[in-house]
mmCIF file of C-alpha atoms in Angstrom:
data_model
loop_
_atom_site.group_PDB
_atom_site.id
_atom_site.type_symbol
_atom_site.label_atom_id
_atom_site.label_comp_id
_atom_site.label_asym_id
_atom_site.label_seq_id
_atom_site.Cartn_x
_atom_site.Cartn_y
_atom_site.Cartn_z
ATOM 1 C CA MET A 1 150.935 -143.482 50.024
ATOM 2 C CA HIS A 2 152.704 -144.621 46.509
ATOM 3 C CA ILE A 3 153.881 -148.171 46.704
ATOM 4 C CA ASP A 4 155.387 -149.942 43.023
ATOM 5 C CA LEU A 5 155.205 -153.130 42.492
ATOM 6 C CA ARG A 6 158.499 -154.572 40.725
ATOM 7 C CA THR A 7 159.578 -158.141 39.680
ATOM 8 C CA VAL A 8 163.004 -159.194 40.744
ATOM 9 C CA SER A 9 164.008 -162.045 38.779
ATOM 10 C CA ILE A 10 166.198 -164.461 40.430
ATOM 11 C CA LYS A 11 168.524 -166.783 37.588
ATOM 12 C CA PRO A 12 168.892 -169.642 39.967
ATOM 13 C CA LEU A 13 173.015 -170.374 40.636
ATOM 14 C CA ARG A 14 172.424 -173.875 39.173
ATOM 15 C CA GLN A 15 169.878 -176.136 36.828
ATOM 16 C CA THR A 16 169.860 -179.540 38.028
ATOM 17 C CA PHE A 17 172.622 -182.128 39.925
ATOM 18 C CA ASP A 18 176.234 -182.493 38.930
ATOM 19 C CA HIS A 19 175.501 -186.231 37.791
ATOM 20 C CA VAL A 20 171.978 -185.789 35.817
ATOM 21 C CA ALA A 21 174.354 -182.635 34.800
ATOM 22 C CA ARG A 22 177.158 -184.453 33.574
ATOM 23 C CA ARG A 23 174.961 -186.907 31.253
ATOM 24 C CA ILE A 24 172.646 -184.330 29.700
ATOM 25 C CA GLY A 25 175.314 -181.102 28.556
ATOM 26 C CA GLY A 26 175.620 -178.632 29.979
ATOM 27 C CA ASP A 27 173.285 -176.668 32.937
ATOM 28 C CA LYS A 28 169.836 -176.929 31.709
ATOM 29 C CA PRO A 29 166.651 -177.940 33.008
ATOM 30 C CA ALA A 30 165.898 -181.619 33.859
ATOM 31 C CA SER A 31 162.748 -183.741 33.933
ATOM 32 C CA ARG A 32 161.769 -185.063 36.987
ATOM 33 C CA TYR A 33 161.966 -188.528 34.998
ATOM 34 C CA GLN A 34 165.711 -187.797 34.703
ATOM 35 C CA GLU A 35 166.887 -186.559 38.232
ATOM 36 C CA GLY A 36 164.775 -190.500 39.301
ATOM 37 C CA THR A 37 166.329 -192.219 37.537
ATOM 38 C CA PHE A 38 170.300 -191.578 35.996
ATOM 39 C CA ASP A 39 173.100 -192.930 38.438
ATOM 40 C CA LEU A 40 170.773 -194.082 41.680
ATOM 41 C CA GLN A 41 172.066 -197.439 40.759
ATOM 42 C CA ALA A 42 174.429 -198.398 43.984
ATOM 43 C CA THR A 43 177.731 -198.978 42.292
ATOM 44 C CA ALA A 44 180.624 -199.465 44.744
ATOM 45 C CA ASN A 45 181.771 -200.169 48.291
ATOM 46 C CA PHE A 46 180.588 -203.064 48.242
ATOM 47 C CA HIS A 47 182.646 -204.804 51.100
ATOM 48 C CA TYR A 48 181.648 -208.407 50.723
ATOM 49 C CA ARG A 49 180.308 -210.645 47.655
ATOM 50 C CA PRO A 50 176.068 -212.130 48.713
ATOM 51 C CA THR A 51 177.162 -215.452 50.515
ATOM 52 C CA TRP A 52 174.260 -216.804 47.591
ATOM 53 C CA ASP A 53 176.148 -216.421 44.465
ATOM 54 C CA PRO A 54 180.337 -215.338 45.586
ATOM 55 C CA GLN A 55 181.078 -215.460 41.594
ATOM 56 C CA HIS A 56 179.148 -212.234 41.862
ATOM 57 C CA GLU A 57 179.105 -208.349 43.183
ATOM 58 C CA ILE A 58 175.609 -207.709 45.201
ATOM 59 C CA PHE A 59 174.879 -205.737 42.171
ATOM 60 C CA ASP A 60 176.421 -206.503 38.978
ATOM 61 C CA ALA A 61 176.240 -205.820 35.205
ATOM 62 C CA SER A 62 177.755 -209.507 34.709
ATOM 63 C CA ARG A 63 174.670 -211.431 35.262
ATOM 64 C CA SER A 64 173.325 -210.873 31.812
ATOM 65 C CA ALA A 65 174.794 -211.535 29.075
ATOM 66 C CA ILE A 66 173.540 -208.771 27.248
ATOM 67 C CA ARG A 67 176.381 -206.501 27.707
ATOM 68 C CA MET A 68 176.033 -202.318 27.506
ATOM 69 C CA ALA A 69 178.674 -199.351 27.527
ATOM 70 C CA ASP A 70 176.397 -197.699 29.740
ATOM 71 C CA TRP A 71 173.545 -199.705 31.339
ATOM 72 C CA TYR A 72 171.248 -195.471 31.562
ATOM 73 C CA THR A 73 170.874 -195.401 27.891
ATOM 74 C CA PHE A 74 167.903 -196.726 28.432
ATOM 75 C CA LYS A 75 164.883 -195.435 27.978
ATOM 76 C CA ASP A 76 161.558 -195.621 29.436
ATOM 77 C CA PRO A 77 159.191 -193.592 26.672
ATOM 78 C CA ARG A 78 156.520 -193.073 29.420
ATOM 79 C CA GLN A 79 159.200 -191.268 31.397
ATOM 80 C CA PHE A 80 157.964 -193.209 34.504
ATOM 81 C CA TYR A 81 159.484 -192.235 37.915
ATOM 82 C CA TYR A 82 157.778 -192.876 41.167
ATOM 83 C CA GLY A 83 155.182 -190.086 41.076
ATOM 84 C CA ALA A 84 153.925 -190.566 37.595
ATOM 85 C CA TYR A 85 153.364 -194.224 37.608
ATOM 86 C CA THR A 86 151.662 -193.763 40.254
ATOM 87 C CA LEU A 87 148.950 -190.784 39.374
ATOM 88 C CA ALA A 88 149.016 -192.445 35.362
ATOM 89 C CA ARG A 89 147.443 -195.464 37.395
ATOM 90 C CA ALA A 90 144.646 -193.721 40.046
ATOM 91 C CA LYS A 91 143.487 -192.146 36.995
ATOM 92 C CA GLN A 92 142.980 -195.499 35.188
ATOM 93 C CA GLN A 93 141.829 -197.481 38.432
ATOM 94 C CA ASP A 94 139.478 -194.729 38.526
ATOM 95 C CA THR A 95 138.196 -195.625 34.983
ATOM 96 C CA ALA A 96 138.319 -199.712 35.704
ATOM 97 C CA GLU A 97 136.221 -199.269 38.929
ATOM 98 C CA ALA A 98 133.834 -197.119 36.777
ATOM 99 C CA ASN A 99 133.623 -200.009 34.412
ATOM 100 C CA PHE A 100 132.858 -202.637 37.163
ATOM 101 C CA ASP A 101 130.409 -200.230 38.544
ATOM 102 C CA PHE A 102 128.242 -200.049 35.322
ATOM 103 C CA VAL A 103 128.317 -203.522 34.481
ATOM 104 C CA GLU A 104 127.192 -204.115 38.483
ATOM 105 C CA SER A 105 124.943 -201.789 38.679
ATOM 106 C CA ARG A 106 123.338 -202.268 35.825
ATOM 107 C CA GLY A 107 123.083 -206.029 36.137
ATOM 108 C CA LEU A 108 125.395 -207.240 32.502
ATOM 109 C CA ALA A 109 126.715 -209.822 33.235
ATOM 110 C CA ALA A 110 123.576 -211.584 34.509
ATOM 111 C CA ASP A 111 122.675 -211.437 30.743
ATOM 112 C CA LEU A 112 125.950 -212.504 29.045
ATOM 113 C CA PRO A 113 124.453 -215.835 27.448
ATOM 114 C CA VAL A 114 125.995 -218.995 29.482
ATOM 115 C CA GLU A 115 127.712 -220.365 27.574
ATOM 116 C CA LEU A 116 129.707 -217.008 26.771
ATOM 117 C CA ARG A 117 129.854 -216.828 30.717
ATOM 118 C CA ASP A 118 131.126 -220.419 31.025
ATOM 119 C CA THR A 119 134.139 -219.459 27.989
ATOM 120 C CA VAL A 120 135.057 -216.159 29.946
ATOM 121 C CA LEU A 121 135.869 -217.824 33.845
ATOM 122 C CA LYS A 122 137.382 -221.022 31.355
ATOM 123 C CA LEU A 123 139.805 -218.777 29.482
ATOM 124 C CA LEU A 124 140.660 -215.876 32.035
ATOM 125 C CA VAL A 125 140.297 -216.354 35.605
ATOM 126 C CA PRO A 126 142.986 -219.185 35.342
ATOM 127 C CA LEU A 127 145.622 -216.302 33.646
ATOM 128 C CA ARG A 128 145.166 -214.608 37.134
ATOM 129 C CA HIS A 129 148.442 -217.129 37.990
ATOM 130 C CA VAL A 130 150.194 -216.230 34.836
ATOM 131 C CA ALA A 131 149.792 -212.637 35.861
ATOM 132 C CA TRP A 132 150.913 -213.667 39.418
ATOM 133 C CA GLY A 133 154.438 -215.492 37.493
ATOM 134 C CA ALA A 134 154.506 -212.031 35.550
ATOM 135 C CA ASN A 135 154.336 -210.256 39.377
ATOM 136 C CA MET A 136 157.113 -213.116 40.185
ATOM 137 C CA ASN A 137 159.887 -212.306 37.663
ATOM 138 C CA ASN A 138 160.136 -208.578 36.969
ATOM 139 C CA ALA A 139 160.797 -208.265 40.550
ATOM 140 C CA ALA A 140 163.869 -210.431 40.003
ATOM 141 C CA ILE A 141 164.537 -208.391 37.371
ATOM 142 C CA CYS A 142 164.398 -205.169 39.279
ATOM 143 C CA ALA A 143 166.556 -206.962 41.600
ATOM 144 C CA TYR A 144 169.040 -209.440 39.448
ATOM 145 C CA GLY A 145 169.321 -205.933 37.073
ATOM 146 C CA TYR A 146 171.474 -204.041 36.353
ATOM 147 C CA GLY A 147 170.685 -199.535 35.968
ATOM 148 C CA THR A 148 167.700 -197.695 37.469
ATOM 149 C CA ALA A 149 166.971 -196.626 33.734
ATOM 150 C CA PHE A 150 166.661 -200.881 33.052
ATOM 151 C CA THR A 151 165.066 -201.637 36.599
ATOM 152 C CA GLN A 152 162.872 -199.304 37.590
ATOM 153 C CA PRO A 153 160.017 -200.305 34.868
ATOM 154 C CA CYS A 154 160.140 -203.395 35.811
ATOM 155 C CA ILE A 155 159.327 -202.416 39.246
ATOM 156 C CA TYR A 156 156.653 -201.100 38.657
ATOM 157 C CA GLN A 157 155.191 -203.495 35.699
ATOM 158 C CA SER A 158 155.720 -205.894 38.481
ATOM 159 C CA MET A 159 152.989 -204.285 40.861
ATOM 160 C CA ASP A 160 151.139 -203.809 37.008
ATOM 161 C CA GLN A 161 150.227 -207.275 37.033
ATOM 162 C CA LEU A 162 149.400 -208.304 40.592
ATOM 163 C CA GLY A 163 146.939 -205.758 39.483
ATOM 164 C CA ILE A 164 146.053 -206.910 36.185
ATOM 165 C CA ALA A 165 145.824 -210.475 38.935
ATOM 166 C CA GLN A 166 143.306 -208.730 41.200
ATOM 167 C CA TYR A 167 141.228 -207.526 38.178
ATOM 168 C CA LEU A 168 140.675 -211.370 36.451
ATOM 169 C CA THR A 169 139.944 -212.009 40.064
ATOM 170 C CA ARG A 170 137.292 -209.707 40.334
ATOM 171 C CA VAL A 171 135.726 -211.080 36.936
ATOM 172 C CA GLY A 172 135.561 -214.293 38.145
ATOM 173 C CA LEU A 173 134.014 -213.227 41.040
ATOM 174 C CA LEU A 174 131.272 -211.023 39.295
ATOM 175 C CA LEU A 175 130.361 -213.927 36.344
ATOM 176 C CA GLY A 176 130.515 -215.823 38.904
ATOM 177 C CA ASP A 177 131.015 -217.233 42.773
ATOM 178 C CA VAL A 178 134.431 -217.785 44.964
ATOM 179 C CA GLU A 179 134.253 -221.212 43.246
ATOM 180 C CA VAL A 180 135.048 -219.710 40.306
ATOM 181 C CA LEU A 181 138.664 -219.652 41.651
ATOM 182 C CA ASP A 182 138.832 -222.942 42.846
ATOM 183 C CA ASP A 183 137.946 -224.763 39.791
ATOM 184 C CA ALA A 184 140.117 -221.979 38.384
ATOM 185 C CA LYS A 185 143.506 -222.805 40.133
ATOM 186 C CA ALA A 186 142.475 -226.636 39.662
ATOM 187 C CA ALA A 187 142.264 -226.191 35.602
ATOM 188 C CA TRP A 188 146.273 -224.654 35.943
ATOM 189 C CA MET A 189 146.887 -227.153 38.007
ATOM 190 C CA SER A 190 145.496 -230.529 36.260
ATOM 191 C CA ASP A 191 143.682 -229.161 33.331
ATOM 192 C CA ASP A 192 145.411 -230.229 29.971
ATOM 193 C CA ALA A 193 145.004 -227.108 28.318
ATOM 194 C CA TRP A 194 146.859 -225.292 30.892
ATOM 195 C CA GLN A 195 150.012 -227.305 31.640
ATOM 196 C CA GLY A 196 152.304 -225.897 28.514
ATOM 197 C CA LEU A 197 151.540 -222.301 30.389
ATOM 198 C CA ARG A 198 152.206 -223.942 33.649
ATOM 199 C CA ARG A 199 155.562 -225.034 32.339
ATOM 200 C CA TYR A 200 156.609 -221.876 30.710
ATOM 201 C CA VAL A 201 155.656 -219.701 33.758
ATOM 202 C CA GLU A 202 157.772 -222.340 36.029
ATOM 203 C CA ASP A 203 160.313 -222.038 34.016
ATOM 204 C CA SER A 204 160.492 -219.256 33.176
ATOM 205 C CA PHE A 205 161.024 -218.351 37.526
ATOM 206 C CA VAL A 206 164.441 -220.377 37.374
ATOM 207 C CA VAL A 207 166.325 -218.198 34.315
ATOM 208 C CA LYS A 208 169.138 -216.825 35.920
ATOM 209 C CA ASP A 209 170.343 -213.904 33.318
ATOM 210 C CA PRO A 210 167.421 -211.101 34.024
ATOM 211 C CA PHE A 211 167.968 -209.655 30.115
ATOM 212 C CA GLU A 212 166.871 -213.434 29.362
ATOM 213 C CA LEU A 213 164.229 -213.300 32.260
ATOM 214 C CA TYR A 214 163.103 -210.173 30.839
ATOM 215 C CA VAL A 215 162.521 -211.542 27.334
ATOM 216 C CA ALA A 216 161.083 -214.794 28.044
ATOM 217 C CA GLN A 217 158.476 -213.024 30.135
ATOM 218 C CA ASN A 218 157.594 -209.085 28.871
ATOM 219 C CA VAL A 219 158.617 -209.279 25.042
ATOM 220 C CA ALA A 220 157.408 -213.233 24.609
ATOM 221 C CA LEU A 221 154.973 -214.715 26.815
ATOM 222 C CA ASP A 222 153.386 -210.693 26.969
ATOM 223 C CA GLY A 223 153.931 -209.773 23.671
ATOM 224 C CA LEU A 224 151.500 -212.586 22.582
ATOM 225 C CA LEU A 225 149.595 -213.210 25.321
ATOM 226 C CA TYR A 226 147.506 -209.621 25.601
ATOM 227 C CA PRO A 227 147.182 -209.142 22.029
ATOM 228 C CA LEU A 228 146.363 -212.616 21.218
ATOM 229 C CA VAL A 229 143.491 -213.027 24.949
ATOM 230 C CA PHE A 230 142.448 -209.305 25.745
ATOM 231 C CA GLU A 231 142.468 -208.366 21.313
ATOM 232 C CA ALA A 232 141.912 -211.064 19.698
ATOM 233 C CA ILE A 233 139.730 -212.923 21.741
ATOM 234 C CA VAL A 234 137.816 -210.346 23.829
ATOM 235 C CA ASP A 235 137.456 -207.343 22.212
ATOM 236 C CA ASP A 236 136.672 -209.257 18.721
ATOM 237 C CA VAL A 237 135.404 -213.208 19.045
ATOM 238 C CA LEU A 238 133.280 -212.678 22.504
ATOM 239 C CA ALA A 239 132.477 -208.775 22.253
ATOM 240 C CA ALA A 240 130.971 -209.987 18.892
ATOM 241 C CA LYS A 241 129.130 -213.027 20.589
ATOM 242 C CA GLY A 242 127.492 -210.530 23.316
ATOM 243 C CA GLY A 243 130.272 -210.360 25.205
ATOM 244 C CA THR A 244 131.022 -206.047 25.460
ATOM 245 C CA ALA A 245 130.072 -206.268 29.129
ATOM 246 C CA VAL A 246 133.491 -208.228 29.222
ATOM 247 C CA ALA A 247 135.348 -206.325 26.759
ATOM 248 C CA MET A 248 133.979 -203.295 30.016
ATOM 249 C CA LEU A 249 136.078 -205.449 32.713
ATOM 250 C CA THR A 250 138.847 -206.610 30.747
ATOM 251 C CA GLN A 251 139.560 -202.656 29.305
ATOM 252 C CA PHE A 252 142.686 -202.180 31.927
ATOM 253 C CA MET A 253 144.609 -205.041 30.508
ATOM 254 C CA THR A 254 143.861 -203.846 27.013
ATOM 255 C CA ASP A 255 144.842 -199.734 27.606
ATOM 256 C CA TRP A 256 147.936 -200.853 30.155
ATOM 257 C CA TYR A 257 149.762 -203.582 27.385
ATOM 258 C CA GLY A 258 149.494 -200.605 24.590
ATOM 259 C CA GLU A 259 150.957 -198.386 26.830
ATOM 260 C CA THR A 260 153.705 -201.016 28.720
ATOM 261 C CA LYS A 261 154.274 -201.719 24.778
ATOM 262 C CA LYS A 262 156.680 -199.305 23.675
ATOM 263 C CA TRP A 263 158.720 -199.168 26.558
ATOM 264 C CA VAL A 264 159.587 -202.824 26.062
ATOM 265 C CA ASP A 265 160.287 -201.647 22.138
ATOM 266 C CA ALA A 266 162.620 -198.938 23.232
ATOM 267 C CA THR A 267 164.096 -201.167 25.427
ATOM 268 C CA VAL A 268 164.862 -203.969 22.588
ATOM 269 C CA LYS A 269 165.747 -201.415 20.700
ATOM 270 C CA THR A 270 167.912 -200.212 22.750
ATOM 271 C CA ALA A 271 170.034 -202.901 23.887
ATOM 272 C CA ALA A 272 169.803 -204.406 20.146
ATOM 273 C CA ALA A 273 171.354 -201.478 18.601
ATOM 274 C CA GLU A 274 174.223 -201.557 21.271
ATOM 275 C CA SER A 275 176.185 -203.322 19.734
ATOM 276 C CA ALA A 276 175.485 -207.395 17.481
ATOM 277 C CA ASP A 277 176.061 -209.787 19.587
ATOM 278 C CA ASN A 278 173.694 -207.723 21.688
ATOM 279 C CA LYS A 279 171.563 -208.187 19.174
ATOM 280 C CA ALA A 280 172.282 -211.659 18.246
ATOM 281 C CA GLN A 281 172.158 -213.185 21.685
ATOM 282 C CA LEU A 282 168.824 -211.097 21.566
ATOM 283 C CA GLU A 283 167.602 -212.986 18.672
ATOM 284 C CA LYS A 284 168.446 -216.120 20.211
ATOM 285 C CA TRP A 285 166.270 -215.444 23.358
ATOM 286 C CA ILE A 286 163.195 -214.090 21.235
ATOM 287 C CA VAL A 287 163.017 -216.533 18.804
ATOM 288 C CA HIS A 288 163.456 -219.629 21.701
ATOM 289 C CA TRP A 289 160.925 -218.036 23.911
ATOM 290 C CA ARG A 290 158.233 -216.744 21.528
ATOM 291 C CA ASP A 291 157.837 -220.476 19.990
ATOM 292 C CA ARG A 292 157.881 -221.437 23.853
ATOM 293 C CA ALA A 293 154.675 -219.699 24.323
ATOM 294 C CA ALA A 294 152.938 -219.500 21.084
ATOM 295 C CA ALA A 295 152.867 -223.258 21.671
ATOM 296 C CA ALA A 296 151.686 -223.255 25.048
ATOM 297 C CA LEU A 297 149.431 -221.040 24.109
ATOM 298 C CA LEU A 298 147.146 -222.912 21.600
ATOM 299 C CA PRO A 299 145.654 -225.281 23.957
ATOM 300 C CA VAL A 300 144.384 -222.020 26.476
ATOM 301 C CA ALA A 301 143.229 -219.904 22.147
ATOM 302 C CA ARG A 302 141.106 -223.484 21.456
ATOM 303 C CA LEU A 303 139.324 -223.192 24.950
ATOM 304 C CA ALA A 304 138.190 -219.693 23.151
ATOM 305 C CA LEU A 305 138.409 -219.826 19.680
ATOM 306 C CA ALA A 306 137.678 -224.035 19.404
ATOM 307 C CA GLU A 307 139.236 -224.843 15.422
ATOM 308 C CA GLY A 308 139.358 -221.099 14.864
ATOM 309 C CA ALA A 309 142.769 -221.038 17.352
ATOM 310 C CA ASP A 310 145.485 -221.504 15.180
ATOM 311 C CA ALA A 311 144.745 -218.974 12.106
ATOM 312 C CA VAL A 312 144.338 -216.239 15.002
ATOM 313 C CA LEU A 313 147.205 -217.440 16.679
ATOM 314 C CA GLU A 314 149.152 -217.108 14.117
ATOM 315 C CA ASP A 315 148.261 -213.563 13.272
ATOM 316 C CA VAL A 316 149.335 -212.713 16.585
ATOM 317 C CA VAL A 317 152.742 -214.083 16.165
ATOM 318 C CA GLN A 318 152.937 -212.383 12.431
ATOM 319 C CA GLN A 319 152.189 -209.708 14.500
ATOM 320 C CA PHE A 320 154.907 -209.988 16.699
ATOM 321 C CA ASN A 321 157.651 -210.770 14.018
ATOM 322 C CA THR A 322 156.605 -207.221 12.742
ATOM 323 C CA ARG A 323 156.671 -205.234 16.210
ATOM 324 C CA LEU A 324 159.766 -206.461 16.826
ATOM 325 C CA ALA A 325 161.379 -205.688 13.491
ATOM 326 C CA LYS A 326 160.931 -202.103 13.789
ATOM 327 C CA ALA A 327 162.292 -202.472 17.011
ATOM 328 C CA GLY A 328 165.611 -203.948 15.115
ATOM 329 C CA VAL A 329 165.040 -207.313 15.909
ATOM 330 C CA THR A 330 165.245 -210.280 12.870
ATOM 331 C CA VAL A 331 162.654 -213.125 14.438
ATOM 332 C CA MET B 1 158.961 -159.185 9.465
ATOM 333 C CA SER B 2 156.617 -159.702 12.321
ATOM 334 C CA THR B 3 156.893 -161.645 15.628
ATOM 335 C CA VAL B 4 154.600 -164.123 17.308
ATOM 336 C CA PHE B 5 154.616 -165.726 21.018
ATOM 337 C CA ILE B 6 153.492 -168.237 23.310
ATOM 338 C CA ALA B 7 154.001 -168.476 26.656
ATOM 339 C CA LEU B 8 153.441 -170.909 28.810
ATOM 340 C CA GLN B 9 153.924 -171.612 32.027
ATOM 341 C CA THR B 10 156.614 -173.404 33.778
ATOM 342 C CA ASN B 11 156.051 -177.444 35.032
ATOM 343 C CA GLU B 12 156.498 -180.694 34.034
ATOM 344 C CA ASP B 13 153.726 -180.593 31.851
ATOM 345 C CA THR B 14 154.751 -178.087 29.769
ATOM 346 C CA ARG B 15 158.472 -179.440 29.730
ATOM 347 C CA PRO B 16 158.112 -181.444 26.548
ATOM 348 C CA ILE B 17 155.699 -179.002 24.711
ATOM 349 C CA ILE B 18 158.503 -176.588 25.160
ATOM 350 C CA GLU B 19 161.254 -178.545 24.281
ATOM 351 C CA ALA B 20 159.315 -179.859 20.623
ATOM 352 C CA ILE B 21 158.749 -177.137 19.771
ATOM 353 C CA THR B 22 162.536 -175.862 20.581
ATOM 354 C CA ALA B 23 163.128 -178.794 17.898
ATOM 355 C CA ASP B 24 160.338 -177.663 15.570
ATOM 356 C CA ASN B 25 160.849 -173.666 15.480
ATOM 357 C CA PRO B 26 164.901 -173.931 15.014
ATOM 358 C CA HIS B 27 163.989 -169.871 14.927
ATOM 359 C CA ALA B 28 162.830 -169.379 17.600
ATOM 360 C CA ARG B 29 163.769 -167.930 20.357
ATOM 361 C CA ILE B 30 163.496 -168.817 24.627
ATOM 362 C CA ASN B 31 163.092 -166.083 27.055
ATOM 363 C CA GLU B 32 162.878 -167.914 30.475
ATOM 364 C CA ALA B 33 161.448 -166.309 33.224
ATOM 365 C CA PRO B 34 159.728 -167.053 36.168
ATOM 366 C CA ALA B 35 157.195 -170.133 36.269
ATOM 367 C CA MET B 36 157.326 -167.971 32.824
ATOM 368 C CA VAL B 37 158.330 -169.490 29.880
ATOM 369 C CA LYS B 38 158.005 -166.964 26.599
ATOM 370 C CA ILE B 39 158.448 -168.625 23.576
ATOM 371 C CA ASP B 40 159.243 -165.686 19.993
ATOM 372 C CA ALA B 41 158.807 -166.345 16.633
ATOM 373 C CA GLU B 42 160.183 -163.841 14.003
ATOM 374 C CA GLY B 43 156.883 -164.780 11.408
ATOM 375 C CA LYS B 44 155.962 -168.427 11.852
ATOM 376 C CA LEU B 45 155.712 -170.589 14.783
ATOM 377 C CA THR B 46 154.393 -174.212 15.337
ATOM 378 C CA VAL B 47 153.448 -176.777 17.565
ATOM 379 C CA ARG B 48 153.569 -180.490 16.466
ATOM 380 C CA ARG B 49 151.415 -183.133 18.318
ATOM 381 C CA SER B 50 153.436 -185.724 16.702
ATOM 382 C CA SER B 51 157.191 -184.316 18.059
ATOM 383 C CA ILE B 52 154.964 -184.209 21.840
ATOM 384 C CA GLU B 53 154.188 -187.557 22.004
ATOM 385 C CA GLU B 54 157.750 -188.541 21.243
ATOM 386 C CA ARG B 55 158.552 -186.834 24.413
ATOM 387 C CA ILE B 56 155.624 -188.163 26.287
ATOM 388 C CA GLY B 57 154.961 -191.571 25.136
ATOM 389 C CA ARG B 58 151.697 -191.537 25.309
ATOM 390 C CA ASP B 59 148.385 -189.894 23.134
ATOM 391 C CA PHE B 60 148.387 -185.829 23.570
ATOM 392 C CA ASP B 61 145.333 -184.148 22.799
ATOM 393 C CA LEU B 62 146.790 -180.327 21.119
ATOM 394 C CA GLN B 63 143.913 -178.912 23.633
ATOM 395 C CA GLU B 64 145.760 -180.381 26.303
ATOM 396 C CA LEU B 65 147.751 -177.421 25.718
ATOM 397 C CA HIS B 66 144.987 -174.870 26.729
ATOM 398 C CA ILE B 67 146.064 -176.108 30.661
ATOM 399 C CA ASN B 68 149.259 -173.802 30.779
ATOM 400 C CA LEU B 69 148.958 -171.659 28.238
ATOM 401 C CA ILE B 70 148.847 -168.330 29.966
ATOM 402 C CA SER B 71 149.361 -166.371 26.236
ATOM 403 C CA LEU B 72 149.404 -166.369 22.410
ATOM 404 C CA SER B 73 149.884 -163.655 19.820
ATOM 405 C CA GLY B 74 149.340 -164.056 15.982
ATOM 406 C CA ASN B 75 146.440 -166.053 13.949
ATOM 407 C CA ILE B 76 145.964 -169.374 14.941
ATOM 408 C CA ASP B 77 145.372 -172.624 12.373
ATOM 409 C CA GLU B 78 144.368 -175.402 14.474
ATOM 410 C CA THR B 79 144.559 -179.032 13.088
ATOM 411 C CA ASP B 80 144.667 -182.323 15.313
ATOM 412 C CA ASP B 81 147.801 -182.783 14.274
ATOM 413 C CA GLU B 82 149.289 -178.748 14.447
ATOM 414 C CA LEU B 83 148.909 -175.338 16.323
ATOM 415 C CA THR B 84 150.459 -172.343 13.988
ATOM 416 C CA LEU B 85 151.044 -169.383 15.101
ATOM 417 C CA SER B 86 151.674 -167.127 11.777
ATOM 418 C CA TRP B 87 150.545 -162.999 10.716
ATOM 419 C CA ASN B 88 149.788 -162.854 7.401
ATOM 420 C CA ALA B 89 151.786 -160.901 5.246
#
């Protein structure tokens, strides 16, 4: 018997959903990110206004002073939807686990100079309270913000910050004992060096405008804290003093910041490019929160850098300004 | 002039690669087959790392291309930034 193999190519009747096709033009194949983002925000049939905020609908773009003709103009350059996000983080978590294993199994933590270990504990462990604040804030932006393109990455950011708080806790437990967590909490609650930053975090909890909160947390505070602590202090200064092991333990934070800053820049750029009003509003917020964050971080930087802190922080602020200038905002 | 081509599997990884090739090579023809995209071009075809990175928002190693590569034709000129297929005239 003779069998002929034949290929039949079947052209799909439609490539994507109508609402996605309306946005990307024509019946083109859409990416999973586009399908998992566009027009997912509920927009109609809100029968009752929330009793806790009767001036607004449940989902209401007017909660923010930033105005967008279309809230789906925002784009996450990482194109994170649930699947892509969890895959990326699972991979990074494997690396982080391997790093912790490496440091632990070779006893590198015990080899750290005592003075350096104290500095690391004093500087890094209280930061888990800051990360927890960032977790709360991003969850709030997601809850009160508008449009999936803007809010979706915030909930990922929120989970990332929870992860960072956990990594910082593990660094503390690896270098010290459970007491270090209590000591760090005590420092966070009453040590002079931390009160400025604590006030910043607590003040951000009551910011009502979701976009202002975005600026306060993701643009200003993270934009200064991560380059200062994880790049300037841990990767440069401490590593040079024999703290390479610490840089390994905080590798996730360094990589994560490098990645998320692309998303933050894209968001600021899109909002600022929309209108002159948006740009002016953003500049006002960024200057206000940047100056507060810089002032709050100075005593924290002094914990590790002593008199060198001012110069390093000034450098970090300079880089921050250059970065935002690229995003179209003059601060 | 002769035609060079590159054929890639159709999936979420190759979508930005195909978009980048289409943007960088306006003369290329895209042929969509089941589970495969074959891109033909007269004379020369360039795959640029920077264009792919723009679309995926992370660093991309051009070697990652090979995971989803089915076939190609032409002389290959490969650097860290570009992969060019061409026929020497």
